[in-house]
C-alpha positions as MATLAB code, in Angstrom:
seq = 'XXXXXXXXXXXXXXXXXXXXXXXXXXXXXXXXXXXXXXXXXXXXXXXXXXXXXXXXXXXXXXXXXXXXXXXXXXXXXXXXXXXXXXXXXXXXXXXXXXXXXXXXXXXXXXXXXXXXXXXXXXXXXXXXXXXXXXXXXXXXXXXXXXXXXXXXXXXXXXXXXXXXXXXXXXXXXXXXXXXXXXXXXXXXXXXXXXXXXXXXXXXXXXXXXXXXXXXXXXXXXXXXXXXXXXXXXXXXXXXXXXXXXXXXXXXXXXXXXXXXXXXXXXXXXXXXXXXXXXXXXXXXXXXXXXXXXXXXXXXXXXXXXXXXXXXXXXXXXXXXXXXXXXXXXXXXXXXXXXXXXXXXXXXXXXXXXXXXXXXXXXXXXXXXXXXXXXXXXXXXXXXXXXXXXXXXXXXXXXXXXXXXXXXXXXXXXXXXXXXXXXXXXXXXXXXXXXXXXXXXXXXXXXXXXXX';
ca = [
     -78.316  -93.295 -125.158;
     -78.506  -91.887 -121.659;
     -79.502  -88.308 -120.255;
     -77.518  -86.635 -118.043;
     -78.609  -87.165 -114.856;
     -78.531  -91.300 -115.640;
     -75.142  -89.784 -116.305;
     -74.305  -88.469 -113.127;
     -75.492  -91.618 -111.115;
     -74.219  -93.748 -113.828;
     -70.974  -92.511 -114.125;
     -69.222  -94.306 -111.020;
     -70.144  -97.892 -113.313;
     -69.048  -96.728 -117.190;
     -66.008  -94.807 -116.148;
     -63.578  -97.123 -113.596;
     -60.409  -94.970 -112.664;
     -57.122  -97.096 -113.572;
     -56.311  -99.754 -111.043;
     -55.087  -98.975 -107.587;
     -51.424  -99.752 -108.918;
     -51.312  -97.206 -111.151;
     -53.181  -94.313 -108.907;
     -50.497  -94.844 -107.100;
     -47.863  -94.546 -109.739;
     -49.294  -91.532 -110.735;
     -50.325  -90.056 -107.904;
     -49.662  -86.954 -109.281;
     -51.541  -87.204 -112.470;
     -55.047  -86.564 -113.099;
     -57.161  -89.162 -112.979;
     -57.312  -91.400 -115.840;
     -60.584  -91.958 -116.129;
     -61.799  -94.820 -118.629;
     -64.723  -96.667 -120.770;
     -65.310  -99.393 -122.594;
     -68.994  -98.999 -123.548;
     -70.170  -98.142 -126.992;
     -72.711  -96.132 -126.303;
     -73.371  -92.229 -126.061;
     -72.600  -90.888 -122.619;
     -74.272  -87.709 -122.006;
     -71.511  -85.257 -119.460;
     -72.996  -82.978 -117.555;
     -72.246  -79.283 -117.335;
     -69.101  -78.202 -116.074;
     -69.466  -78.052 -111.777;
     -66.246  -75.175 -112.020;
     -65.131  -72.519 -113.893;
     -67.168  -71.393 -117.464;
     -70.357  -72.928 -118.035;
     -71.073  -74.339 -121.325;
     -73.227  -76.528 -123.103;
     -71.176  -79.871 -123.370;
     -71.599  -81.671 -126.938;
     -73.008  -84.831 -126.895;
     -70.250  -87.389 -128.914;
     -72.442  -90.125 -131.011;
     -71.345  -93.430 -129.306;
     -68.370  -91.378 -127.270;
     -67.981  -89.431 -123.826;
     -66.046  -86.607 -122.542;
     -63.045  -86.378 -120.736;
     -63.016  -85.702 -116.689;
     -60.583  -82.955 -115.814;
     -59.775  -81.432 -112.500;
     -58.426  -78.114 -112.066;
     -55.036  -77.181 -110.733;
     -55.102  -73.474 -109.384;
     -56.136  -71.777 -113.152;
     -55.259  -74.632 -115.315;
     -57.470  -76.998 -116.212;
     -55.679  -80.585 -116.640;
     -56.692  -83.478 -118.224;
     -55.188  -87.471 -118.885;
     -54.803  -89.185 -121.693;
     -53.665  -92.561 -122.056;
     -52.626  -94.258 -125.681;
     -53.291  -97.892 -124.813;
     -54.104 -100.832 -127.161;
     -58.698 -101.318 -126.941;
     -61.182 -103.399 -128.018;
     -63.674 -101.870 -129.588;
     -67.635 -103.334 -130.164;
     -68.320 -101.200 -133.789;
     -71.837 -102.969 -134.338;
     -73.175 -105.876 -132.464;
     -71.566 -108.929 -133.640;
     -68.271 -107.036 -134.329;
     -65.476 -106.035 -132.198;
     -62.310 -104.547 -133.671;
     -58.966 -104.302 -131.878;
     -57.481 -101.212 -132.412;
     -55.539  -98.258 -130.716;
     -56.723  -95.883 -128.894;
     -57.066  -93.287 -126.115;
     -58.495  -94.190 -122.333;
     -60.226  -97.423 -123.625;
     -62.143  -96.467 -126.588;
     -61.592  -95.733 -130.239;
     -62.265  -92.942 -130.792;
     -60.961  -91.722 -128.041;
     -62.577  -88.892 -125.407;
     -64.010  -85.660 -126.120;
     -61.847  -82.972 -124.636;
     -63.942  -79.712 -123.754;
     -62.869  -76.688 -122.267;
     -63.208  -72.910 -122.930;
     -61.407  -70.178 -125.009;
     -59.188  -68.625 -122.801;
     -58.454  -71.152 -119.969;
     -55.101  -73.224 -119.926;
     -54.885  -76.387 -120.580;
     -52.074  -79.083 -118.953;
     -52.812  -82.563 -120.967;
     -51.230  -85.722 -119.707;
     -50.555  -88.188 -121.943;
     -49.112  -91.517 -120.785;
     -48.151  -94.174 -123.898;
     -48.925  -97.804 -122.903;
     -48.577  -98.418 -126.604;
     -45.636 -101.198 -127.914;
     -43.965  -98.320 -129.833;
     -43.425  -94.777 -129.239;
     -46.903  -91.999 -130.049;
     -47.061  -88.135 -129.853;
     -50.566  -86.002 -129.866;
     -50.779  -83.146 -132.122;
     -53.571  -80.802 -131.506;
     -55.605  -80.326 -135.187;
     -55.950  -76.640 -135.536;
     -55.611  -75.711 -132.620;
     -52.914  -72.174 -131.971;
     -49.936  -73.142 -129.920;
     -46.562  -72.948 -129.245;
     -44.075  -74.870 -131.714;
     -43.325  -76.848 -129.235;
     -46.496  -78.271 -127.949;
     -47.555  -79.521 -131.476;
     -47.300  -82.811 -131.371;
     -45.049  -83.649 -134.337;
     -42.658  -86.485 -133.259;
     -39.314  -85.924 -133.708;
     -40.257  -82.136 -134.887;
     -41.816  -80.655 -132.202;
     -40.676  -82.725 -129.510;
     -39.034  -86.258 -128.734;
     -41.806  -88.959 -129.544;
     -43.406  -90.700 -126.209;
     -41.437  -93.426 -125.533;
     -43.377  -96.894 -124.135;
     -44.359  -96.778 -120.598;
     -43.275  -92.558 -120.575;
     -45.522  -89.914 -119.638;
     -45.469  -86.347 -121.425;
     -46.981  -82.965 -120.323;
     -48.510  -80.334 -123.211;
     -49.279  -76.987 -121.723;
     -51.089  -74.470 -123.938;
     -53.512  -71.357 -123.313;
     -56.859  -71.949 -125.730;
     -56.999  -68.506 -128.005;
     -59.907  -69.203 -129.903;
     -63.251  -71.227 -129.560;
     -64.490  -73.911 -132.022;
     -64.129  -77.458 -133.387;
     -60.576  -79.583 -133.752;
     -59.163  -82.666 -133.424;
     -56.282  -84.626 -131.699;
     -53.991  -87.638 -133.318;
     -50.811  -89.253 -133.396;
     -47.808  -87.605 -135.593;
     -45.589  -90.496 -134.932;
     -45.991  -93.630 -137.232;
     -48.874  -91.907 -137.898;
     -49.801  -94.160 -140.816;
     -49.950  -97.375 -138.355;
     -51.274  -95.405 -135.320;
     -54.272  -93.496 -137.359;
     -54.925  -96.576 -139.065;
     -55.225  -98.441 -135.869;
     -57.756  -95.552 -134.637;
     -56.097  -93.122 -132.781;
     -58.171  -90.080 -132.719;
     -60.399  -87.401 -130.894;
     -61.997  -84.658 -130.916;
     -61.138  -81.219 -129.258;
     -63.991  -78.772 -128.511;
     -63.145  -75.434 -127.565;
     -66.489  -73.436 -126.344;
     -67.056  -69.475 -126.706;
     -65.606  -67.840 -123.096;
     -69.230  -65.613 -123.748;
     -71.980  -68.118 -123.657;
     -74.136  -65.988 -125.651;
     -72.146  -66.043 -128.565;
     -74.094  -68.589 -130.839;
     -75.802  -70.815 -128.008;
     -77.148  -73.890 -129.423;
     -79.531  -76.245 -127.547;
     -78.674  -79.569 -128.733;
     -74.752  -80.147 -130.057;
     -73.630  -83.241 -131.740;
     -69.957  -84.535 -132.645;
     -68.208  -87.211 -134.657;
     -65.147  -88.650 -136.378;
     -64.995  -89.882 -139.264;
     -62.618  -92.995 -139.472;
     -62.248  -96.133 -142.221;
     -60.809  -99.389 -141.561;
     -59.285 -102.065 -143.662;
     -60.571 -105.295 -141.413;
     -61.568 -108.312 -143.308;
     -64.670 -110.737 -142.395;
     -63.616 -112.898 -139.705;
     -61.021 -110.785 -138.597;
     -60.530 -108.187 -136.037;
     -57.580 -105.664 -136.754;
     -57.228 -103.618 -139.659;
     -54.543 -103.866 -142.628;
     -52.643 -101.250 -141.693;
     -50.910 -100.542 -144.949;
     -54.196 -100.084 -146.731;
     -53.820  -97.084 -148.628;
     -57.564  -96.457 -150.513;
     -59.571  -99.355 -150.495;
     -61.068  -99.992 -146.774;
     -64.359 -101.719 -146.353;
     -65.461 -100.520 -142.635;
     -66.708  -96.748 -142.431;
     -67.616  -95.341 -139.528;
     -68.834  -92.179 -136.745;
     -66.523  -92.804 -133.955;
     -65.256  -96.054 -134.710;
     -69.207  -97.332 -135.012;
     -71.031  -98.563 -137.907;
     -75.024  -98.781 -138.744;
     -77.534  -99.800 -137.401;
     -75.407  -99.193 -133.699;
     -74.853  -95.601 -134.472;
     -76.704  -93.884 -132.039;
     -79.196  -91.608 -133.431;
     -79.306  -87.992 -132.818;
     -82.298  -86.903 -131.075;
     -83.838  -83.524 -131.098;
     -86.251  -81.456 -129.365;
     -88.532  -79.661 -132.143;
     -87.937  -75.772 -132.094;
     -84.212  -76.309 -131.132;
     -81.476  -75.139 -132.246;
     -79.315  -78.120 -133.278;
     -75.489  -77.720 -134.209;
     -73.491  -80.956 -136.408;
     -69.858  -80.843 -135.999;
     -67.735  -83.487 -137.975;
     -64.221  -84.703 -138.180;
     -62.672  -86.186 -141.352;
     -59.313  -88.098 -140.739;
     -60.159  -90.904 -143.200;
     -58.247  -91.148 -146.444;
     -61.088  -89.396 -148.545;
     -63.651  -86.760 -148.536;
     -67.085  -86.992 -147.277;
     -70.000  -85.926 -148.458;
     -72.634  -85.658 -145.989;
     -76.147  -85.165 -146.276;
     -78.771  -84.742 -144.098;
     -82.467  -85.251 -145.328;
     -85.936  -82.938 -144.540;
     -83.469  -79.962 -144.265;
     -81.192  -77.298 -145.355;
     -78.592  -75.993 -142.751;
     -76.158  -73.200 -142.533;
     -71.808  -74.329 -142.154;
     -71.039  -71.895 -139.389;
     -67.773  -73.479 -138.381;
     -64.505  -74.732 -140.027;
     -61.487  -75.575 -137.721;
     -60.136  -72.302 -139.095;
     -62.937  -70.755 -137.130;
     -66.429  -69.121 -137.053;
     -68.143  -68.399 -140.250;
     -69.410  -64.578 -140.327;
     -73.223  -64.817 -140.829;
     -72.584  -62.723 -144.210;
     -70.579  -65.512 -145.532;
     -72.768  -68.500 -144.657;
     -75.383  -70.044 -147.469;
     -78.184  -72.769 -147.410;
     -76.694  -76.494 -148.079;
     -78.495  -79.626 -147.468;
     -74.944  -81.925 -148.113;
     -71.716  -80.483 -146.915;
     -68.004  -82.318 -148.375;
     -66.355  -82.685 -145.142;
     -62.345  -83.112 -146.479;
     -59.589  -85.090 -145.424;
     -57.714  -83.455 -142.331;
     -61.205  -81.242 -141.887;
     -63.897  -80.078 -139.419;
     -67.506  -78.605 -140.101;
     -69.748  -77.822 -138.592;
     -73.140  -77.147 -139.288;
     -76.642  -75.240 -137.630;
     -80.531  -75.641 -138.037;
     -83.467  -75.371 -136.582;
     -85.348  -78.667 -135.987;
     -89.052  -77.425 -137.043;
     -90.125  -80.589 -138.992;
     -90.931  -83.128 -137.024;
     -90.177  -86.528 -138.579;
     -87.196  -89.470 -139.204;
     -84.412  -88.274 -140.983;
     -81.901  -89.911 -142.632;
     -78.128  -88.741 -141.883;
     -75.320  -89.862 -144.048;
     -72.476  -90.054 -146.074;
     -73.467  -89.589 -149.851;
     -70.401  -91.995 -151.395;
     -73.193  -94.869 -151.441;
     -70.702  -97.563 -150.927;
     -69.295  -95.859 -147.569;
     -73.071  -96.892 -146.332;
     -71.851 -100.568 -146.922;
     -70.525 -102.933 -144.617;
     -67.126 -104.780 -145.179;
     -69.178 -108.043 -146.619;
     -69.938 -107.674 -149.980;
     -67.470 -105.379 -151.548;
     -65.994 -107.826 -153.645;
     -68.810 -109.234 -155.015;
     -69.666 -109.667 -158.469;
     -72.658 -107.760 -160.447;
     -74.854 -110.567 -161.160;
     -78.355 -108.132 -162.351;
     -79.846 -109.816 -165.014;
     -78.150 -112.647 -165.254;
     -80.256 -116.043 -165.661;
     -78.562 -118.146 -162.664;
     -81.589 -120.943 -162.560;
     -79.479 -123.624 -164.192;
     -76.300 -122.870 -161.630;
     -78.828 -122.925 -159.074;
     -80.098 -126.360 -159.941;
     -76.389 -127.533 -159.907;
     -75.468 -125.787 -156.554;
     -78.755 -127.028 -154.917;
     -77.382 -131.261 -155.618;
     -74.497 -130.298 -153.139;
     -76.157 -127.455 -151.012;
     -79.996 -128.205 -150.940;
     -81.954 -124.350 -150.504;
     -79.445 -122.639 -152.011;
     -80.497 -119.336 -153.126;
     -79.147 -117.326 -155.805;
     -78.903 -113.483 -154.825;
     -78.205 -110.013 -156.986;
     -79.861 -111.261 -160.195;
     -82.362 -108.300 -159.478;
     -80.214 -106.324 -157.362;
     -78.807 -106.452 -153.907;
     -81.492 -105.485 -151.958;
     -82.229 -109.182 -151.084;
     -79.163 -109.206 -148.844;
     -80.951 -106.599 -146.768;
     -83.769 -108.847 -146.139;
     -82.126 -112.532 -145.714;
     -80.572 -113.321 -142.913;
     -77.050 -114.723 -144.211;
     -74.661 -116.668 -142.799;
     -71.248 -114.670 -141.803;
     -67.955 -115.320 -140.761;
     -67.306 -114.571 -136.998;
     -66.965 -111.177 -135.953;
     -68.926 -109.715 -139.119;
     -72.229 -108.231 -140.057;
     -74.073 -107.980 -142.928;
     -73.183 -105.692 -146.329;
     -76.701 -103.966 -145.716;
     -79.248 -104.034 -142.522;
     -80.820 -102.509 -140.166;
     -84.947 -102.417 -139.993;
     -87.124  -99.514 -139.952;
     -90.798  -99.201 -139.302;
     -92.051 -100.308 -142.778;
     -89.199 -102.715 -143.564;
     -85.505 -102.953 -144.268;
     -83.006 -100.107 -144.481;
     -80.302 -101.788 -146.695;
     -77.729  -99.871 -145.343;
     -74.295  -99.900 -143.311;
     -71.258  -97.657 -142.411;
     -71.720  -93.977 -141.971;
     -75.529  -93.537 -141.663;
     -78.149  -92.698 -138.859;
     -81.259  -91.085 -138.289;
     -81.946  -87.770 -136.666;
     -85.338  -87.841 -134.979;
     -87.033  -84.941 -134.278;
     -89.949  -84.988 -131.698;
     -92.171  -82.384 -129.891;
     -91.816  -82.093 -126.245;
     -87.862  -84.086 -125.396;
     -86.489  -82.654 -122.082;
     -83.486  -80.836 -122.480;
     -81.266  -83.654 -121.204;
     -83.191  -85.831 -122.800;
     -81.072  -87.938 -125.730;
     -82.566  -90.971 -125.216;
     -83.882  -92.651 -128.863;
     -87.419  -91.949 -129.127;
     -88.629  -94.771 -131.105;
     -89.908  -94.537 -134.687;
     -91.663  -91.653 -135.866;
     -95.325  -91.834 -136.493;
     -96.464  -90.291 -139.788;
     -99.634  -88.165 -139.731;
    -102.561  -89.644 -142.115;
    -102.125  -88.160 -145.323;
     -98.735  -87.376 -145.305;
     -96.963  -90.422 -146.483;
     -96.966  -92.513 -150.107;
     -99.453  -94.888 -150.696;
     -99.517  -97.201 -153.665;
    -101.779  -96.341 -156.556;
    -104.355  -99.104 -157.704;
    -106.273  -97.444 -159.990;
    -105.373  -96.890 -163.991;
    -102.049  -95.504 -164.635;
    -101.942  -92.788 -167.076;
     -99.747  -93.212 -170.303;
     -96.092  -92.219 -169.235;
     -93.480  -90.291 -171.105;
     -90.381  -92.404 -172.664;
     -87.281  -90.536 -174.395;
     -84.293  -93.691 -176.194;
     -82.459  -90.266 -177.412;
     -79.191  -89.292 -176.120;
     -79.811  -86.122 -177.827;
     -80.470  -83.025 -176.051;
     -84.140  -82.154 -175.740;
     -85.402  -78.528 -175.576;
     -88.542  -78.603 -173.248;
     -91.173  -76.018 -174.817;
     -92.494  -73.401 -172.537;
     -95.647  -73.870 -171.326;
     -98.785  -72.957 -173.176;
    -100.592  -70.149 -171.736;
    -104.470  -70.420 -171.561;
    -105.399  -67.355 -172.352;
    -109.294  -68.463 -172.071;
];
């Protein structure tokens, strides 16, 4: 990850405008500014108009824009990408402006919008705006609101912003093919009155699944429920960026769902407050304490804390197999099976053979496999004290004293203080209680000592 002002001098090298051919085909148009790294890129503040606090998108970026008189205009462009979702792994997908997912658009409640979108797709596209309040017209549905984009055509969707919070954009035209191929992005709409629930440190994702088998590199597209690859922004662990925080700020989470299935997510060392669906602010008397929140299909969330524990914690969706990678999944359950005489057999014709999963699967998070091309491991990733043995959605938010404001940059692994982390006991284990009965138990109130 990179702070803003490596932003600001780094910006001329990640985002390359489109060639001089095509500024001069659309000389009119915006620029259409375009990435291909994978990592987080930190925008600045707005230099015009409203300020805000710009979120930071988790292995994303935000679109430029340039205003026109009082509207503020941005470009899109659908376009076939290449995207690198762990190292070791590139998928090619759809998407918008050279990455899957594509740009974060910002802007603020009130102002106009004019959004560009030029297809450079092999079949026609449309963008509907998730959530957002607009005229019939501009919504996006293909063939409903509007003729779809046809290859090689350019569109114009004009719309006044009439109410602040989190959304999303996506195809509505072959929608199962095009979302399945990763077209998707979120649409952040800030408060026009900055002081209405300022946050210090904002954070955005997508979630999206994939269907792409090991070896390969584009997804099944007709893959209804069971997809192996799920990721934040078209990223999987351990390349998920984490989130890094500032103790004493205050830290807002806002998530996308347009996979096929809900989400739980869960966020460890806290409890948070959801102050924001993509129907809009949550009145303070209507928000309670979670520590997981079920993001649904088609939904946003987002949620606030206050980062006053310092520490390492974990961030991630609680369906424990969408922390997997795509090798693996159709493995057998082998625990407690006794595989010593297959192993003798397997060994004549593969000498060092070793069996795995007799006493679980945690073995694959420590052995270094081999893998087709362009795959990576079921489980991994390494923390300070050993392996992670995970993969998918899952990332770490790391809370330190003392991070500059502009400061996202990954701190390193936290350092616990003495006496504040499990040991292992050597000494004489006490007897421990055992229960074989499926019966219900009624535990006795404790005895009082009256003494």
């Amino acid at each position: 990850m990179i702070n803003r002002r490596q932003m600001l001098s780094a910006g001329a090298a990640t985002m390359v405008a489109a060639g001089a051919a095509a500024q001069t085909r659309f000389r009119d148009l915006p620029e259409a500014a375009s990435t291909d790294s994978p990592m987080t890129q930190v925008p600045p503040r707005p230099s015009v108009g409203v300020d805000y606090n710009p979120v930071v998108t988790l292995n994303g970026w935000s679109l430029p824009f340039r205003m026109n008189g009082n509207v503020k205009e941005f470009h899109l462009v659908a376009e076939p990408v290449e995207r690198i979702m762990a190292t070791g792994m590139i998928a090619r997908l759809w998407g918008y402006n050279g990455q899957s997912t594509g740009p974060t658009i910002e802007a603020v409640e009130g102002e106009r919008v004019r959004i560009y979108v030029t297809n450079r797709l092999p079949e026609h596209t449309s963008v509907h705006w998730h959530g957002l309040i607009l005229p019939s017209g501009m919504d996006g549905v293909g063939g409903l609101s509007h003729p779809a984009i046809p290859p090689g055509k350019t569109y114009v969707y004009e719309f006044d912003l009439t109410k602040s919070g989190t959304f999303m954009y996506h195809p509505h035209a072959d929608e199962m093919v095009q979302m399945a191929m990763g077209m998707m992005g979120l649409f952040i709409v800030h408060p026009r009155d900055p002081a209405f629930m300022p946050v210090d440190r904002d954070f955005a994702f997508l979630l999206a699944a994939y269907d792409i088998d090991p070896g390969t590199y584009i997804p099944r597209v007709a893959e209804m429920t069971d997809f192996n690859m799920w990721t934040w922004n078209s990223r999987i662990f351990p390349d998920i960026d984490p989130l890094a925080v500032s103790k004493g700020d205050r830290v807002r989470v806002r998530c996308g769902n347009l996979t096929m299935t809900n989400h739980p997510i869960h966020m460890h060392g806290y409890d948070f407050q959801v102050t924001c669906t993509d129907g809009g602010w949550v009145p303070e008397s209507a928000r309670w304490p979670e520590v997981s929140i079920d993001i649904p299909v088609g939904a946003m969330r987002a949620y606030e804390f206050d980062a006053v524990h310092e520490g390492d914690w974990a961030i991630h969706c609680h369906k424990s197999h969408h922390t997997m990678n795509a090798m693996g999944h159709d493995l057998p359950t082998f625990i407690g099976t006794d595989k010593r005489k297959l192993t003798g057999m397997i060994r004549e014709r593969q000498p060092g053979y070793m069996p795995m999963g007799t006493a679980g699967m945690a073995d694959m998070g420590m052995m270094s496999m081999e893998l087709p091309d362009n795959t990576v491991p079921m489980m991994t990733g390494w923390g300070p004290y050993g392996p992670l043995e995970m993969g998918g959605m899952f990332s770490v938010v790391k809370v330190r004293a003392g991070l500059a404001a502009d400061d996202y940059s990954d701190p390193g692994w936290y350092q616990n203080p003495p006496g504040t982390q499990a040991w292992e006991w050597t000494g004489e284990l006490p007897d421990h209680a055992s229960n074989d009965s499926p019966e219900t138990r009624l535990t006795p109130r404790p005895t009082r000592d009256n003494g």
